[in-house]
Amino acid sequence: MKTLVLVEHDNTKLNDATLPVVTAASKLGEVHLLVAGHNCGSVAEAAAKIAGVAKVHVADDPAYAHGLAENVAPLAAGLMADHDAFLAPATTSGKNIAPRVAAHLDVMQVSEILSVEGPKTFTRPIYAGNAIATVESTDAKLVITVRGTAFEKAASEGGSAAIEAVSGPGDAGISSFVGAEIAKSERPELTSAKVIVSGGRALKDAETFEAVITPLADKLGAAIGASRAAVDAGYVPNDYQVGQTGKIVAPEVYFAIGISGAIQHLAGMKDSKVIIAINKDEDAPIFQVADIGLVADLFTAVPELTAAL
Amino acid sequence: MKILVPVKRVIDYNVKPRVKADGTGVDLANVKMSMNPFDEIAVEEAIRLKEKGAATEIVAVSIGPAKAQETLRTALAMGADRAILVETDEEVEPLAVAKILKAIADEEQPGLVILGKQSISDDSNQTGQMLAALMGRPQGTFANTVEVDGDSVVVKREVDGGLQTVKLALPAIITTDLRLNEPRYASLPNIMKAKQKPLSVKTPGDYGVDIAPRLKTLKVAEPPVRQAGEKVADVAALVEKVKALGLA
């Protein structure tokens, strides 16, 4: 089987979200990558170095600069004439593009796979991860998104794949990029961080969230996350949200601070290796999944913890 | 401009789903069902666009069992003008849903189709994107803000790094994210009025769409259960534990 993996990048750097997808693809067959972008040569070179990759297809065109699904999906669908499976990371970018590729190919996509059980059989979470479905595709080609936390990252060095230029239909002329507000942060990225400190609604407001959560995260070199309630209340921006409909994370250590543990939040973090919960409600559901729990007022406990580390 | 809003009847947001003992699926018997939360946001956005004068008519569509009429009545009570139920007792996958919606869009010619970004049952996050591809139209997925501007729509999208803004030529497809709006509750008079609003019932066959599933579900199982650990007595004990993890 020949697979085609959509590389996530910003035209300069390859995003690590690509690496677990390469691992998933390698369980199906030969791994080819697609770099669709503009002036993205450095990304193609990085992609060619990923261990286990046989070929890198590069489509360099202004139409692909911002990863617009209307332009990238027809390109990917065209390349699927020579491939059997299309895989993308289950990131906002992958989720935006992959179903569009699937529809072009008249294929039912398999979303957010957790494992490869056979050439056409996969497991995937449904109902916020409260159930795991094993599904078998009956389509001639496969279109898959991959949950990054469920697969090991492929080594980013060691490969020497051939790079081949390809072209597609270009600009579909129905959509354009206007702008982006991408937060620049010195912190590790949420989905790849080893330690995450997350705060919930109990943090009261944006200033308090910052005053309580940030010093602990700084001390631990951690990424900062939040529950949906904290995001909806405006304490932190949307890209901090961990949960069923936000980001799925699985760090070494996850601090849940003032987070009660709604099933939608647990869906996003319960695969963390160690969960530490601080909450003043001893019956909070978060304690049912926490490895280490402290029933305490977070406004005194967290600063004390920060000071002691 | 007409707006088409597909809505799905799903297990209520507050109910914890249970896997059936025979491993064939999730037990939905005698479970509270509601409109998919992201679809409520879609209905609300359509109503706000109509209130702002950017839209003239809102058509709600649901594909599902007869009971999905209740979900459509909710949409009508919120402010949709009429509804279409495409009735079937089969599970319909996103690809087939997108094909039925495409056929309805061909008839209705909406300027916008606004959908929830995913259903909280299947968690697929596919239908809007597939519909956009089938219609050959642009998509503004995971919308945070929607502004109709002449013959285009500007959509601010929630993406992994923050927000991205795109401009789409109408007709366009939008999928909603959580921060787009806060859906209203239907008032009692509007719930009563909704009973009189037109609701037509169709079948997938009326649209010539084959809804046979492409994915075979072999098994549905409980996820591995995580055991609760220990509670520590005070911050000092927590500090010891955190240090033992090699964090400080």
XYZ file of C-alpha atoms in Angstrom:
557
model
C 0.000 0.000 0.000
C 1.230 3.527 -0.805
C 0.269 6.236 1.658
C 0.273 10.008 1.309
C 0.736 12.036 4.505
C -0.178 15.717 4.614
C 2.721 17.632 6.188
C 1.756 20.366 8.640
C 3.994 23.426 8.431
C 4.155 27.227 8.229
C 6.254 27.332 4.992
C 9.424 27.613 7.088
C 9.296 24.873 9.679
C 7.826 21.408 9.699
C 5.358 20.990 12.554
C 5.989 17.991 14.826
C 2.293 17.084 14.542
C 3.327 15.401 11.292
C 5.590 12.846 13.003
C 3.015 10.548 14.685
C 1.095 10.500 11.397
C 4.198 9.141 9.655
C 4.274 6.347 12.251
C 0.606 5.529 11.630
C 1.147 5.570 7.852
C 4.163 3.264 8.131
C 1.877 0.616 9.643
C -0.123 0.668 6.406
C 2.659 0.725 3.814
C 5.137 2.914 1.964
C 5.141 6.485 3.270
C 5.018 9.452 0.897
C 4.632 13.003 2.159
C 2.864 15.980 0.642
C 4.239 19.434 1.358
C 1.786 21.972 -0.052
C 2.922 25.539 0.500
C 4.749 28.511 -0.946
C 8.512 29.025 -0.734
C 8.474 25.919 1.400
C 11.765 24.335 0.306
C 13.127 24.160 3.854
C 10.036 22.217 4.933
C 10.509 19.746 2.076
C 14.138 19.230 3.111
C 13.123 18.606 6.727
C 10.390 16.241 5.536
C 12.882 14.236 3.475
C 14.954 13.609 6.611
C 12.123 11.967 8.567
C 12.972 8.332 9.164
C 10.988 5.870 7.072
C 9.812 8.270 4.379
C 10.198 7.047 0.777
C 9.269 10.185 -1.139
C 8.330 13.831 -0.591
C 5.957 15.508 -3.044
C 6.276 19.296 -2.985
C 3.659 21.596 -4.445
C 5.092 25.116 -4.247
C 2.517 27.679 -5.326
C 1.130 30.905 -3.808
C -2.294 29.188 -3.835
C -1.051 26.769 -1.152
C 0.691 29.369 1.040
C -1.955 29.374 3.767
C -3.202 25.812 3.461
C -6.641 26.831 2.210
C -8.700 23.637 1.986
C -10.395 24.752 -1.249
C -6.989 24.740 -2.966
C -5.101 21.971 -1.146
C -7.852 19.318 -1.230
C -8.056 19.055 -5.055
C -4.241 18.825 -5.185
C -4.225 15.985 -2.644
C -7.180 14.256 -4.285
C -5.326 14.355 -7.622
C -2.236 12.746 -6.096
C -4.421 10.012 -4.634
C -4.648 8.477 -8.131
C -1.244 6.956 -7.284
C -1.782 6.372 -3.557
C -4.045 4.145 -1.512
C -4.369 6.042 1.755
C -4.364 9.741 2.648
C -3.455 10.603 6.224
C -3.483 13.951 8.012
C -2.910 14.945 11.623
C -6.134 15.540 13.582
C -5.200 19.204 14.013
C -7.450 22.087 12.984
C -5.595 22.173 9.682
C -5.853 18.414 9.039
C -9.504 18.364 10.081
C -10.194 21.238 7.714
C -8.623 19.589 4.672
C -9.008 15.800 5.000
C -12.831 15.530 4.807
C -12.736 17.679 1.694
C -10.245 15.245 0.148
C -12.495 12.352 1.193
C -15.532 13.893 -0.491
C -13.556 14.491 -3.693
C -12.675 10.775 -3.671
C -16.170 9.635 -2.571
C -14.643 8.028 0.523
C -15.948 7.984 4.088
C -13.156 9.367 6.276
C -12.008 7.567 9.422
C -11.527 10.362 11.978
C -8.923 10.573 14.773
C -7.657 7.011 14.703
C -6.052 5.646 17.856
C -4.576 2.477 16.365
C -4.120 0.549 13.144
C -5.625 -2.924 13.609
C -5.357 -4.122 10.016
C -4.970 -2.775 6.474
C -8.472 -1.254 6.632
C -9.323 -1.580 10.309
C -8.817 1.123 12.922
C -9.951 2.141 16.378
C -11.334 5.600 17.007
C -12.954 7.393 19.946
C -16.644 8.297 19.865
C -18.852 10.059 22.430
C -15.981 12.145 23.817
C -13.855 9.041 24.226
C -16.465 7.323 26.401
C -16.501 4.547 23.817
C -13.894 3.209 21.428
C -15.168 1.956 18.080
C -13.316 -0.548 15.910
C -14.220 0.241 12.310
C -13.368 -1.331 8.980
C -13.449 0.739 5.810
C -15.068 -0.764 2.724
C -13.930 2.052 0.440
C -11.313 1.451 -2.254
C -9.108 4.228 -0.837
C -8.603 5.363 2.716
C -8.800 8.879 4.137
C -7.738 9.109 7.764
C -6.993 11.688 10.427
C -4.630 10.586 13.171
C -4.728 11.484 16.851
C -1.176 12.590 17.548
C -1.048 11.404 21.143
C -1.901 7.828 20.133
C 1.225 7.150 18.041
C 4.945 7.509 18.716
C 6.616 10.304 16.821
C 8.724 9.149 13.870
C 12.379 10.189 14.170
C 12.869 13.571 12.517
C 16.377 12.585 11.391
C 17.784 9.572 9.590
C 15.817 9.525 6.359
C 16.918 10.606 2.900
C 13.797 10.581 0.789
C 13.687 11.834 -2.779
C 11.990 15.194 -3.255
C 9.724 15.531 -6.277
C 7.945 18.679 -7.433
C 4.255 18.262 -8.192
C 1.556 20.674 -9.215
C -2.184 20.816 -8.821
C -5.099 22.901 -10.029
C -3.818 25.900 -8.022
C -6.186 28.607 -6.826
C -9.841 27.584 -6.912
C -10.661 31.294 -6.735
C -13.411 30.963 -4.131
C -11.537 31.735 -0.917
C -8.677 33.907 0.245
C -6.530 34.344 3.331
C -7.087 37.650 5.130
C -4.938 37.369 8.231
C -4.009 35.434 11.325
C -3.593 36.163 14.995
C -1.156 33.508 16.044
C 0.048 33.786 19.611
C 3.830 33.905 19.913
C 4.970 32.201 23.047
C 8.232 31.037 24.521
C 6.340 28.192 26.126
C 6.243 24.678 24.759
C 3.285 23.975 22.513
C 0.285 22.483 24.277
C 0.051 19.312 22.211
C 3.742 18.458 22.475
C 4.538 19.710 25.998
C 5.910 17.292 28.598
C 4.199 19.192 31.412
C 0.917 21.112 31.236
C -0.620 23.349 33.871
C -4.326 23.825 33.193
C -6.775 26.095 34.937
C -10.551 26.072 35.169
C -13.429 28.343 35.950
C -12.403 28.579 39.607
C -9.603 30.942 38.534
C -12.168 33.801 38.547
C -10.847 36.069 35.786
C -8.013 36.620 33.329
C -5.797 38.481 35.826
C -6.182 35.822 38.510
C -5.592 33.038 35.990
C -2.349 34.724 34.960
C -1.289 35.430 38.549
C -1.897 31.869 39.776
C -1.195 29.600 36.808
C 1.658 31.366 35.002
C 4.270 31.324 37.829
C 3.787 27.569 38.329
C 4.009 26.939 34.585
C 7.158 29.088 34.398
C 8.759 27.131 37.230
C 8.013 23.822 35.524
C 8.731 24.945 31.959
C 5.172 23.872 31.245
C 2.575 24.730 28.628
C -0.633 26.358 29.831
C -4.032 24.857 29.144
C -7.581 25.551 30.233
C -11.014 24.029 30.517
C -13.759 25.122 28.177
C -15.381 27.091 30.999
C -12.221 29.165 31.474
C -11.957 29.836 27.736
C -15.642 30.720 27.361
C -15.321 33.102 30.314
C -12.478 34.844 28.497
C -9.674 34.069 30.976
C -7.478 32.744 28.136
C -7.691 32.508 24.303
C -9.431 29.652 22.461
C -6.202 27.854 21.550
C -5.690 26.987 25.243
C -8.766 24.743 25.378
C -8.179 21.100 26.273
C -11.076 18.707 25.717
C -13.379 16.825 23.365
C -13.744 19.774 21.051
C -10.454 21.492 21.820
C -6.980 20.007 21.960
C -6.202 16.427 22.892
C -3.100 16.210 25.061
C -1.133 13.440 26.742
C 1.816 14.969 28.594
C 4.025 13.275 31.187
C 2.393 15.374 33.895
C -0.920 17.259 33.744
C -1.882 19.703 36.504
C -5.647 20.286 36.675
C -6.167 23.338 38.841
C -9.668 24.405 39.742
C -11.034 22.077 37.063
C -14.005 19.969 38.138
C -13.494 17.335 35.445
C -16.500 17.357 33.096
C -16.451 14.388 30.692
C -15.738 16.779 27.834
C -12.546 17.948 29.574
C -11.482 14.445 30.611
C -11.781 13.416 26.948
C -8.908 15.747 26.153
C -6.427 14.829 28.892
C -7.134 11.458 30.446
C -4.280 9.781 28.548
C -1.763 11.943 30.412
C 0.793 9.799 32.232
C 0.378 11.463 35.616
C -2.579 13.679 36.514
C -2.309 16.014 39.496
C -5.512 17.729 40.626
C -5.981 20.612 43.011
C -9.589 21.414 43.821
C -11.418 22.527 46.904
C -14.385 20.240 46.203
C -13.370 16.782 47.391
C -16.159 15.210 45.318
C -15.031 16.809 42.042
C -14.963 14.140 39.281
C -11.378 15.115 38.436
C -10.261 13.186 41.536
C -11.607 9.969 39.989
C -8.890 10.108 37.335
C -6.159 11.965 39.222
C -3.071 10.053 40.349
C -2.317 12.681 42.957
C -5.049 14.850 44.412
C -5.002 17.722 46.836
C -8.225 19.032 48.310
C -7.393 22.642 49.008
C -8.125 26.238 48.152
C -6.090 26.760 45.001
C -5.459 30.419 45.772
C -3.250 29.458 48.709
C -2.104 25.991 47.610
C -0.791 26.893 44.152
C 1.401 29.834 45.243
C 2.746 27.661 48.090
C 3.507 24.854 45.669
C 5.170 27.281 43.248
C 7.309 28.759 46.002
C 8.411 25.318 47.243
C 9.583 24.012 43.863
C -30.447 35.275 1.167
C -31.588 31.937 2.461
C -29.657 30.047 5.150
C -29.759 26.274 5.475
C -29.053 24.906 8.956
C -28.664 21.153 9.423
C -29.324 19.955 12.978
C -28.720 16.542 14.546
C -30.512 14.794 17.379
C -27.873 13.401 19.726
C -27.438 12.177 23.280
C -27.762 15.115 25.665
C -24.533 16.915 26.518
C -24.916 16.122 30.232
C -25.539 12.384 29.896
C -22.627 9.995 30.309
C -22.802 7.518 27.432
C -22.777 3.784 28.292
C -21.496 1.117 25.968
C -23.976 -1.711 25.321
C -23.043 -5.009 26.937
C -22.969 -6.775 23.551
C -20.405 -4.308 22.202
C -22.528 -3.182 19.250
C -22.756 0.465 20.173
C -23.768 3.002 22.781
C -27.028 2.484 24.657
C -29.467 5.208 23.605
C -32.641 3.570 24.956
C -34.404 5.833 27.461
C -31.585 8.354 27.311
C -32.286 12.076 27.122
C -31.687 13.347 23.583
C -31.169 16.961 22.536
C -30.005 19.082 19.649
C -26.249 18.755 19.102
C -24.773 21.774 20.958
C -22.739 22.968 17.961
C -25.931 22.901 15.861
C -27.698 25.135 18.379
C -24.889 27.618 17.819
C -25.486 27.259 14.052
C -29.211 27.967 14.426
C -28.452 30.973 16.633
C -25.965 32.391 14.124
C -28.495 32.058 11.310
C -31.109 33.871 13.386
C -28.674 36.676 14.218
C -27.834 37.093 10.527
C -31.546 37.311 9.780
C -32.056 39.837 12.582
C -29.214 41.926 11.124
C -30.922 41.860 7.736
C -28.257 39.701 6.084
C -30.665 36.783 5.630
C -34.326 36.474 4.760
C -35.246 32.859 5.466
C -33.863 30.060 7.637
C -34.513 26.439 6.706
C -33.615 23.799 9.296
C -32.905 20.244 8.125
C -32.473 17.060 10.093
C -31.620 13.590 8.873
C -32.696 10.917 11.314
C -35.607 9.113 12.943
C -39.153 10.481 13.254
C -38.221 11.813 16.686
C -35.781 14.224 15.061
C -38.956 16.276 14.432
C -38.559 17.401 18.051
C -35.095 18.710 17.251
C -36.484 20.570 14.245
C -39.293 22.028 16.383
C -36.614 23.328 18.733
C -34.896 25.041 15.791
C -38.247 26.480 14.690
C -38.965 27.697 18.226
C -35.573 29.416 18.311
C -36.439 31.237 15.084
C -36.026 29.075 11.973
C -38.820 29.602 9.442
C -39.442 26.077 8.173
C -38.024 22.620 8.443
C -37.285 19.508 6.431
C -36.956 16.080 8.028
C -35.226 13.442 5.938
C -36.526 10.470 7.808
C -34.594 7.247 8.251
C -33.977 4.835 11.112
C -30.568 3.910 9.731
C -27.346 5.453 11.010
C -26.299 7.874 8.287
C -22.578 8.566 7.914
C -21.231 12.092 7.298
C -20.548 11.398 3.604
C -24.160 10.350 2.979
C -25.449 13.245 5.101
C -23.354 15.611 2.982
C -24.821 14.101 -0.205
C -28.396 14.556 1.039
C -27.611 18.133 2.102
C -26.080 18.792 -1.309
C -29.315 17.653 -2.957
C -31.362 19.888 -0.644
C -29.016 22.814 -1.304
C -29.481 22.273 -5.053
C -33.229 22.709 -4.536
C -33.150 25.492 -1.970
C -30.177 27.496 -3.296
C -29.067 28.889 0.094
C -26.419 31.614 0.295
C -25.014 30.039 3.446
C -25.125 26.612 4.992
C -24.228 26.787 8.689
C -23.454 23.498 10.465
C -22.012 22.444 13.790
C -18.323 21.568 13.468
C -18.924 18.099 14.874
C -21.620 16.075 16.561
C -20.872 15.115 20.134
C -21.978 11.558 19.375
C -19.803 10.426 16.492
C -17.174 13.200 16.885
C -16.338 12.894 13.162
C -15.973 16.584 12.263
C -16.489 15.962 8.532
C -19.951 16.865 7.251
C -19.487 20.584 6.557
C -16.174 20.094 4.783
C -17.606 17.247 2.691
C -20.675 19.281 1.767
C -18.439 22.181 0.713
C -16.413 19.859 -1.524
C -19.521 18.293 -3.077
C -20.981 21.747 -3.763
C -17.646 23.067 -5.038
C -17.967 25.935 -2.585
C -15.635 27.448 0.063
C -15.709 26.544 3.737
C -15.179 28.521 6.914
C -14.704 25.815 9.511
C -14.543 26.262 13.321
C -16.007 29.753 13.032
C -15.473 32.245 15.838
C -16.942 35.289 14.033
C -19.020 35.544 10.839
C -19.563 38.771 8.880
C -21.528 38.801 5.646
C -20.110 41.459 3.320
C -21.912 41.817 -0.017
C -21.312 38.719 -2.072
C -18.777 37.286 0.338
C -18.485 36.274 3.959
C -15.528 36.918 6.247
C -14.972 34.157 8.781
C -12.598 34.279 11.720
C -11.655 30.663 12.498
C -10.408 29.039 15.703
C -7.181 27.264 14.746
C -4.513 25.496 16.803
C -2.217 28.511 17.069
C -4.936 31.132 17.592
C -7.266 32.673 15.007
C -7.241 32.771 11.213
C -9.427 34.992 9.040
C -10.551 33.955 5.570
C -12.804 35.571 2.981
C -15.181 33.266 1.131
C -17.280 33.863 -1.965
C -20.986 33.149 -1.418
C -22.562 30.661 -1.412
C -20.373 29.292 1.369
C -20.381 26.658 4.082
C -19.658 27.549 7.693
C -19.083 25.236 10.643
C -19.451 26.612 14.147
C -17.064 26.598 17.063
C -17.987 27.215 20.683
C -17.225 30.917 20.898
C -19.322 31.985 17.894
C -22.316 32.872 20.050
C -24.440 31.806 23.000
C -27.633 30.219 21.739
C -30.910 31.632 23.027
C -33.576 29.665 24.810
C -36.875 29.397 22.986
C -39.651 31.287 24.759
C -42.936 29.557 25.534
C -44.933 31.611 22.994
C -42.313 30.793 20.346
C -42.488 27.094 21.235
C -46.252 27.259 20.690
C -45.837 29.176 17.422
C -43.237 26.678 16.204
C -45.907 23.975 16.149
C -47.625 25.835 13.311
C -44.509 26.340 11.201
C -44.186 24.156 8.098
C -42.246 20.892 8.440
C -41.989 18.607 5.434
C -40.962 14.967 5.662
C -38.809 13.302 3.006
C -36.694 10.181 2.693
C -33.087 9.722 1.537
C -34.564 8.001 -1.536
C -36.356 11.234 -2.491
C -32.910 12.722 -3.023
C -31.513 9.644 -4.753
C -28.835 9.151 -2.108
C -27.538 5.698 -1.163
C -27.006 5.764 2.597
C -25.426 2.312 2.899
C -22.540 2.689 5.371
C -18.966 2.654 4.098
C -17.500 1.965 7.517
C -18.351 -1.314 9.223
C -18.426 -1.029 12.989
C -16.878 -4.274 14.207
C -17.004 -3.497 17.894
C -17.663 -0.730 20.394
C -15.878 -1.038 23.721
C -15.384 0.896 26.936
C -12.114 2.805 27.022
C -9.487 1.630 29.502
C -10.560 2.824 32.921
C -8.214 5.092 34.777
C -7.969 4.362 38.468
C -8.093 7.147 40.990
C -4.795 7.558 42.793
C -4.243 8.971 46.251
C -5.103 12.221 47.877
C -2.280 13.943 49.681
C -2.845 15.762 52.948
C -1.220 19.114 52.275
C 0.933 21.178 49.964
C 4.158 19.877 51.535
C 3.180 16.305 50.670
C 2.293 17.418 47.135
C 5.679 19.109 46.785
C 7.395 15.803 47.691
C 5.329 13.955 45.066
C 6.066 16.556 42.402
C 9.780 16.416 43.190
C 9.694 12.610 43.033
C 8.409 12.931 39.458
C 11.650 14.715 38.628
C 9.917 18.002 37.943
C 11.892 20.185 40.284
